[in-house]
Tab-separated table of C-alpha atoms and ligand atoms in Angstrom:
chain	number	residue	atom	x	y	z
K	1	MET	CA	5.111	11.510	28.729
K	2	THR	CA	6.447	8.573	26.719
K	3	ASP	CA	4.813	8.106	23.347
K	4	SER	CA	4.338	4.334	23.336
K	5	TRP	CA	3.285	4.285	19.693
K	6	GLN	CA	6.584	5.976	18.815
K	7	GLU	CA	8.355	3.068	20.523
K	8	CYS	CA	6.313	0.691	18.364
K	9	MET	CA	7.292	2.701	15.296
K	10	ASN	CA	10.994	2.550	16.159
K	11	HIS	CA	10.715	-1.213	16.541
K	12	CYS	CA	8.807	-1.388	13.265
K	13	VAL	CA	11.618	0.427	11.416
K	14	ASP	CA	14.165	-2.083	12.780
K	15	VAL	CA	11.988	-5.061	11.822
K	16	THR	CA	11.302	-3.594	8.357
K	17	LYS	CA	15.058	-3.183	7.802
K	18	GLN	CA	15.579	-6.877	8.616
K	19	ALA	CA	12.680	-7.851	6.337
K	20	GLY	CA	14.014	-5.647	3.531
K	21	LYS	CA	17.450	-7.280	3.818
K	22	ILE	CA	15.855	-10.710	3.309
K	23	VAL	CA	13.931	-9.453	0.263
K	24	ARG	CA	17.057	-7.897	-1.242
K	25	GLU	CA	19.077	-11.101	-0.685
K	26	ALA	CA	16.255	-13.181	-2.218
K	27	LEU	CA	16.400	-11.030	-5.358
K	28	GLU	CA	19.960	-12.301	-5.899
K	29	LYS	CA	18.833	-15.963	-5.937
K	30	ASP	CA	16.412	-18.137	-7.913
K	31	ILE	CA	12.803	-17.246	-7.051
K	32	ALA	CA	10.339	-20.159	-6.859
K	33	VAL	CA	6.876	-18.856	-7.747
K	34	MET	CA	3.545	-20.301	-6.595
K	35	GLU	CA	0.035	-19.301	-7.648
K	36	LYS	CA	-2.624	-18.296	-5.100
K	37	SER	CA	-6.172	-17.605	-6.354
K	38	SER	CA	-5.252	-17.353	-10.071
K	39	PRO	CA	-2.271	-17.552	-12.471
K	40	THR	CA	-1.723	-13.799	-11.962
K	41	ASP	CA	-2.002	-13.895	-8.144
K	42	LEU	CA	1.538	-14.891	-7.171
K	43	VAL	CA	3.279	-15.729	-3.927
K	44	THR	CA	6.837	-16.825	-3.162
K	45	GLU	CA	8.546	-18.531	-0.253
K	46	THR	CA	10.015	-15.079	0.564
K	47	ASP	CA	6.546	-13.481	1.051
K	48	GLN	CA	5.694	-16.189	3.596
K	49	ARG	CA	9.099	-16.168	5.318
K	50	VAL	CA	9.180	-12.372	5.632
K	51	GLU	CA	5.655	-12.185	7.051
K	52	LYS	CA	6.501	-14.834	9.677
K	53	LEU	CA	9.661	-12.936	10.629
K	54	ILE	CA	7.827	-9.623	10.953
K	55	ILE	CA	4.969	-11.053	13.030
K	56	SER	CA	7.218	-13.032	15.373
K	57	ALA	CA	9.586	-10.081	15.931
K	58	ILE	CA	6.660	-7.797	16.766
K	59	ARG	CA	4.664	-10.349	18.787
K	60	GLU	CA	7.709	-11.055	20.956
K	61	LYS	CA	7.726	-7.404	22.081
K	62	TYR	CA	3.976	-6.717	21.943
K	63	PRO	CA	2.215	-10.031	22.708
K	64	THR	CA	-1.272	-8.515	23.110
K	65	HIS	CA	-1.324	-6.656	19.786
K	66	CYS	CA	-3.400	-7.823	16.784
K	67	PHE	CA	-2.152	-8.623	13.276
K	68	ILE	CA	-3.586	-8.622	9.773
K	69	GLY	CA	-1.039	-10.009	7.317
K	70	GLU	CA	-1.519	-10.782	3.634
K	71	GLU	CA	-0.106	-14.300	3.803
K	72	SER	CA	-1.744	-15.119	7.169
K	73	VAL	CA	-5.133	-14.138	5.726
K	74	ALA	CA	-4.393	-16.236	2.603
K	75	ALA	CA	-3.758	-19.140	5.015
K	76	GLY	CA	-7.163	-18.608	6.702
K	77	ALA	CA	-6.519	-16.027	9.472
K	78	PRO	CA	-9.308	-13.461	9.999
K	79	SER	CA	-9.076	-9.993	8.459
K	80	VAL	CA	-10.951	-7.903	11.008
K	81	LEU	CA	-9.902	-4.465	12.211
K	82	SER	CA	-10.496	-4.079	15.953
K	83	ASP	CA	-9.988	-0.988	18.138
K	84	GLY	CA	-6.879	-2.524	19.679
K	85	PRO	CA	-3.339	-1.841	18.437
K	86	THR	CA	-3.167	-3.648	15.083
K	87	TRP	CA	-0.242	-4.236	12.732
K	88	ILE	CA	-1.305	-4.498	9.072
K	89	ILE	CA	1.432	-6.174	7.069
K	90	ASP	CA	2.258	-6.737	3.428
K	91	PRO	CA	5.581	-8.619	3.475
K	92	ILE	CA	6.134	-8.026	-0.257
K	93	ASP	CA	3.884	-5.476	-1.930
K	94	GLY	CA	4.562	-5.950	-5.613
K	95	THR	CA	5.131	-9.710	-5.654
K	96	THR	CA	4.855	-9.800	-9.468
K	97	ASN	CA	7.512	-7.078	-9.643
K	98	PHE	CA	9.648	-9.116	-7.196
K	99	VAL	CA	9.340	-12.221	-9.399
K	100	HIS	CA	10.462	-10.208	-12.443
K	101	ARG	CA	12.920	-7.996	-10.527
K	102	PHE	CA	10.954	-4.958	-11.743
K	103	PRO	CA	12.275	-2.304	-9.381
K	104	PHE	CA	9.197	-1.400	-7.278
K	105	VAL	CA	9.014	-3.976	-4.506
K	106	SER	CA	8.199	-2.978	-0.947
K	107	VAL	CA	7.691	-4.157	2.602
K	108	SER	CA	4.676	-2.249	3.923
K	109	ILE	CA	3.453	-2.015	7.510
K	110	GLY	CA	0.678	0.191	8.879
K	111	PHE	CA	-0.186	0.395	12.578
K	112	THR	CA	-3.698	1.307	13.733
K	113	VAL	CA	-5.252	2.152	17.100
K	114	ASN	CA	-9.021	2.691	17.361
K	115	LYS	CA	-9.052	1.924	13.616
K	116	GLU	CA	-6.958	5.047	12.879
K	117	VAL	CA	-3.523	4.737	11.259
K	118	GLU	CA	-0.908	5.894	13.815
K	119	PHE	CA	2.135	5.290	11.646
K	120	GLY	CA	3.191	3.733	8.371
K	121	ILE	CA	6.488	2.316	7.155
K	122	VAL	CA	7.173	1.413	3.526
K	123	TYR	CA	10.591	0.150	2.507
K	124	SER	CA	11.138	0.177	-1.258
K	125	CYS	CA	13.668	-2.644	-1.309
K	126	MET	CA	15.379	-2.289	-4.690
K	127	GLU	CA	15.534	1.514	-4.458
K	128	ASP	CA	16.738	1.266	-0.832
K	129	LYS	CA	14.245	3.927	0.247
K	130	MET	CA	12.795	3.790	3.767
K	131	TYR	CA	9.581	5.831	3.939
K	132	THR	CA	8.288	6.620	7.432
K	133	ALA	CA	5.333	8.622	8.706
K	134	ARG	CA	3.988	9.096	12.232
K	135	ARG	CA	0.590	10.744	12.758
K	136	GLY	CA	1.069	14.500	13.292
K	137	LYS	CA	4.849	14.310	12.830
K	138	GLY	CA	5.351	14.403	9.062
K	139	ALA	CA	6.562	12.031	6.376
K	140	PHE	CA	10.156	11.140	5.540
K	141	CYS	CA	12.228	9.222	3.015
K	142	ASN	CA	15.566	7.968	4.361
K	143	GLY	CA	15.184	10.513	7.164
K	144	LEU	CA	14.559	13.544	4.928
K	145	PRO	CA	11.137	15.271	4.941
K	146	ILE	CA	8.913	14.706	1.903
K	147	LYS	CA	5.779	16.452	0.714
K	148	VAL	CA	3.208	16.077	-2.043
K	149	SER	CA	3.420	18.196	-5.203
K	150	GLY	CA	0.442	20.326	-4.147
K	151	GLN	CA	-0.834	20.118	-7.738
K	152	GLU	CA	-4.450	21.347	-7.997
K	153	ASP	CA	-4.887	21.022	-11.748
K	154	ILE	CA	-5.836	17.555	-12.985
K	155	THR	CA	-4.703	18.424	-16.521
K	156	LYS	CA	-1.151	18.917	-15.224
K	157	SER	CA	-1.191	15.695	-13.171
K	158	LEU	CA	0.600	12.374	-13.467
K	159	VAL	CA	-1.842	9.711	-12.264
K	160	LEU	CA	-1.015	6.212	-11.010
K	161	THR	CA	-3.304	3.187	-10.982
K	162	GLU	CA	-3.102	-0.590	-11.375
K	163	MET	CA	-4.776	-3.022	-13.755
K	164	GLY	CA	-4.865	-5.854	-11.179
K	165	LEU	CA	-8.455	-7.085	-10.988
K	166	LYS	CA	-8.925	-9.186	-14.129
K	167	LYS	CA	-10.931	-12.187	-12.917
K	168	ASP	CA	-14.352	-10.699	-13.657
K	169	PRO	CA	-14.479	-9.586	-17.331
K	170	GLU	CA	-17.066	-6.888	-16.603
K	171	HIS	CA	-14.949	-5.377	-13.807
K	172	PHE	CA	-11.859	-5.605	-15.983
K	173	LYS	CA	-13.640	-3.664	-18.725
K	174	THR	CA	-14.567	-0.981	-16.162
K	175	VAL	CA	-10.926	-0.802	-15.008
K	176	MET	CA	-9.797	-0.216	-18.603
K	177	ASP	CA	-12.630	2.244	-19.346
K	178	ASN	CA	-11.704	4.199	-16.212
K	179	ILE	CA	-8.090	4.482	-17.389
K	180	GLN	CA	-9.342	5.769	-20.727
K	181	LYS	CA	-11.585	8.335	-19.014
K	182	ILE	CA	-8.693	9.613	-16.898
K	183	LEU	CA	-6.415	9.826	-19.966
K	184	ASN	CA	-9.136	11.735	-21.814
K	185	VAL	CA	-9.540	14.411	-19.089
K	186	PRO	CA	-6.692	14.910	-20.208
K	187	VAL	CA	-3.886	14.292	-17.696
K	188	HIS	CA	-0.142	14.348	-18.357
K	189	GLY	CA	-0.060	10.555	-18.167
K	190	VAL	CA	-1.139	7.365	-16.383
K	191	ARG	CA	1.400	4.882	-14.946
K	192	CYS	CA	1.029	1.424	-13.339
K	193	PRO	CA	4.184	0.828	-11.240
K	194	GLY	CA	2.920	-2.434	-9.629
K	195	SER	CA	3.194	-1.788	-5.868
K	196	ALA	CA	0.304	0.020	-4.205
K	197	ALA	CA	2.475	1.065	-1.255
K	198	VAL	CA	5.177	2.492	-3.536
K	199	ASN	CA	2.474	4.260	-5.556
K	200	MET	CA	1.354	6.064	-2.394
K	201	CYS	CA	4.958	6.969	-1.558
K	202	LEU	CA	5.410	8.367	-5.079
K	203	VAL	CA	2.427	10.653	-4.450
K	204	ALA	CA	3.765	11.482	-0.970
K	205	CYS	CA	7.094	12.667	-2.365
K	206	GLY	CA	5.589	14.595	-5.282
K	207	ALA	CA	6.804	12.304	-8.097
K	208	ALA	CA	3.156	11.643	-9.017
K	209	ASP	CA	0.040	13.694	-8.279
K	210	ALA	CA	-2.576	10.988	-7.648
K	211	TYR	CA	-3.198	7.266	-7.353
K	212	TYR	CA	-6.522	5.451	-7.475
K	213	HIS	CA	-7.390	1.766	-7.225
K	214	GLN	CA	-10.413	-0.493	-6.755
K	215	GLY	CA	-9.823	-4.071	-5.585
K	216	ILE	CA	-6.754	-3.807	-3.362
K	217	TYR	CA	-6.537	-4.849	0.294
K	218	CYS	CA	-5.969	-3.142	3.638
K	219	TRP	CA	-2.363	-4.422	3.743
K	220	ASP	CA	-1.683	-2.704	0.396
K	221	MET	CA	-3.036	0.603	1.745
K	222	ALA	CA	-2.279	0.904	5.491
K	223	GLY	CA	1.427	1.831	5.392
K	224	GLY	CA	1.155	4.213	2.436
K	225	ALA	CA	-1.955	5.924	3.821
K	226	ALA	CA	0.107	7.443	6.645
K	227	LEU	CA	2.763	8.599	4.186
K	228	VAL	CA	0.307	10.456	1.947
K	229	THR	CA	-1.588	12.266	4.696
K	230	GLU	CA	1.552	13.209	6.629
K	231	ALA	CA	3.122	14.519	3.403
K	232	GLY	CA	0.183	16.929	3.025
K	233	GLY	CA	-1.903	14.872	0.593
K	234	VAL	CA	-5.452	13.589	0.816
K	235	ILE	CA	-6.909	10.095	0.910
K	236	VAL	CA	-10.568	9.520	0.063
K	237	ASP	CA	-12.891	6.751	-1.031
K	238	ILE	CA	-13.184	6.066	-4.760
K	239	THR	CA	-16.536	7.943	-4.653
K	240	GLY	CA	-14.847	11.018	-3.150
K	241	GLY	CA	-16.328	10.324	0.312
K	242	PRO	CA	-14.451	9.439	3.509
K	243	PHE	CA	-11.707	6.803	3.240
K	244	ASP	CA	-12.394	3.386	4.781
K	245	LEU	CA	-9.320	1.179	5.279
K	246	MET	CA	-11.324	-2.049	4.883
K	247	SER	CA	-13.196	-0.965	1.731
K	248	ARG	CA	-10.592	-2.222	-0.781
K	249	ARG	CA	-10.555	1.065	-2.729
K	250	LEU	CA	-9.089	4.540	-2.550
K	251	ILE	CA	-7.974	7.728	-4.227
K	252	VAL	CA	-4.902	9.515	-2.910
K	253	ALA	CA	-3.900	12.875	-4.315
K	254	SER	CA	-1.776	15.970	-3.964
K	255	SER	CA	-4.886	18.098	-3.287
K	256	PRO	CA	-8.622	17.640	-2.541
K	257	ARG	CA	-9.388	19.194	-5.934
K	258	VAL	CA	-7.445	16.556	-7.899
K	259	ALA	CA	-8.940	13.746	-5.750
K	260	GLN	CA	-12.517	14.935	-6.355
K	261	ARG	CA	-11.912	15.441	-10.071
K	262	ILE	CA	-10.725	11.823	-10.360
K	263	ALA	CA	-13.725	10.577	-8.331
K	264	GLN	CA	-16.006	12.421	-10.755
K	265	GLU	CA	-14.596	10.403	-13.708
K	266	LEU	CA	-14.538	6.909	-12.223
K	267	THR	CA	-17.176	4.220	-12.559
K	268	VAL	CA	-17.390	2.277	-9.305
K	269	PHE	CA	-17.841	-1.508	-9.210
K	270	PRO	CA	-18.365	-3.777	-6.200
K	271	CYS	CA	-15.073	-5.228	-4.972
K	272	GLY	CA	-16.122	-6.535	-1.539
K	273	ARG	CA	-14.592	-5.669	1.832
K	274	ASP	CA	-11.552	-6.965	3.672
K	275	ASP	CA	-13.709	-7.679	6.714
K	276	ALA	CA	-16.578	-9.360	4.824
K	277	GLY	CA	-15.580	-12.763	6.320
A	301	LIG	C1	-0.410	-6.062	-5.240
A	301	LIG	C2	0.215	-4.751	-5.643
A	301	LIG	C3	-0.286	-4.318	-7.000
A	301	LIG	C4	-1.789	-4.282	-7.087
A	301	LIG	C5	-2.402	-5.575	-6.609
A	301	LIG	C6	-1.902	-5.912	-5.211
A	301	LIG	P1	0.812	-7.830	-3.642
A	301	LIG	O1	0.033	-6.422	-3.956
A	301	LIG	O2	-0.027	-3.763	-4.693
A	301	LIG	O3	0.153	-3.017	-7.278
A	301	LIG	O4	-2.155	-4.080	-8.416
A	301	LIG	O5	-3.815	-5.408	-6.581
A	301	LIG	O6	-2.502	-7.114	-4.774
A	301	LIG	O7	-0.165	-8.924	-3.937
A	301	LIG	O8	1.997	-7.883	-4.536
A	301	LIG	O9	1.128	-7.713	-2.204
């Protein structure tokens, strides 16, 4: 029997390659930067152009499918996850990195059916790494299988996070306190690479042992979520409970033990939901 989602995935890889080429070419030119909700929330003409290209190339082939895209939502489109086939798109994950040419910049696409991620594609543009994962079929980087480190000991772990949510001073303080708590466990180190999707791929290929974040969006998480689980890792809510793609928070880790140990340390703060309207 034909696996129709595999056909979608093959198309997605082709479209992501085209999108990645545009991002790489844009890095060679002047980058005009615009602000969205705040001086640290950036967008460029390339984010918008790449999202339009991705959506039109997919819609042409799959006209009945649904889309949630970072720039479409910023322009007023709804962010609601239905049971139908849905493409969740971040045209440039790591826009600040892109603006500064800091080398972790990705195109990230996750595809869900019945609200479950069927496959995820993350192309790390400057590293030229194409990460792909199909549910039940493993995770790959440039066609080679990848797997998580399998680390079970938090004190031997390298942990990734981001310092993104700074608008509310109280939340920002919690973000910084949480980093301090994780460092004090102790762990081997904490890093903030600047692209949620790349962070998940770094855990998926064993270069880091965990990543946690409160305040990101479904388009930052959907592609990488498939990579981590298919590489043998775990993905849970920031509380240690079941992961919810629209909850704007997550912990991914090399093992359930490391994920739960991180959850135990973190103070949770309200960061809303993607589908709150
Ligand atoms: C951002 C990146 C960054 C994270 C921010 C995200 P964007 O995505 O994933 O790592 O700290 O919270 O918004 O805006 O560059 O697509």
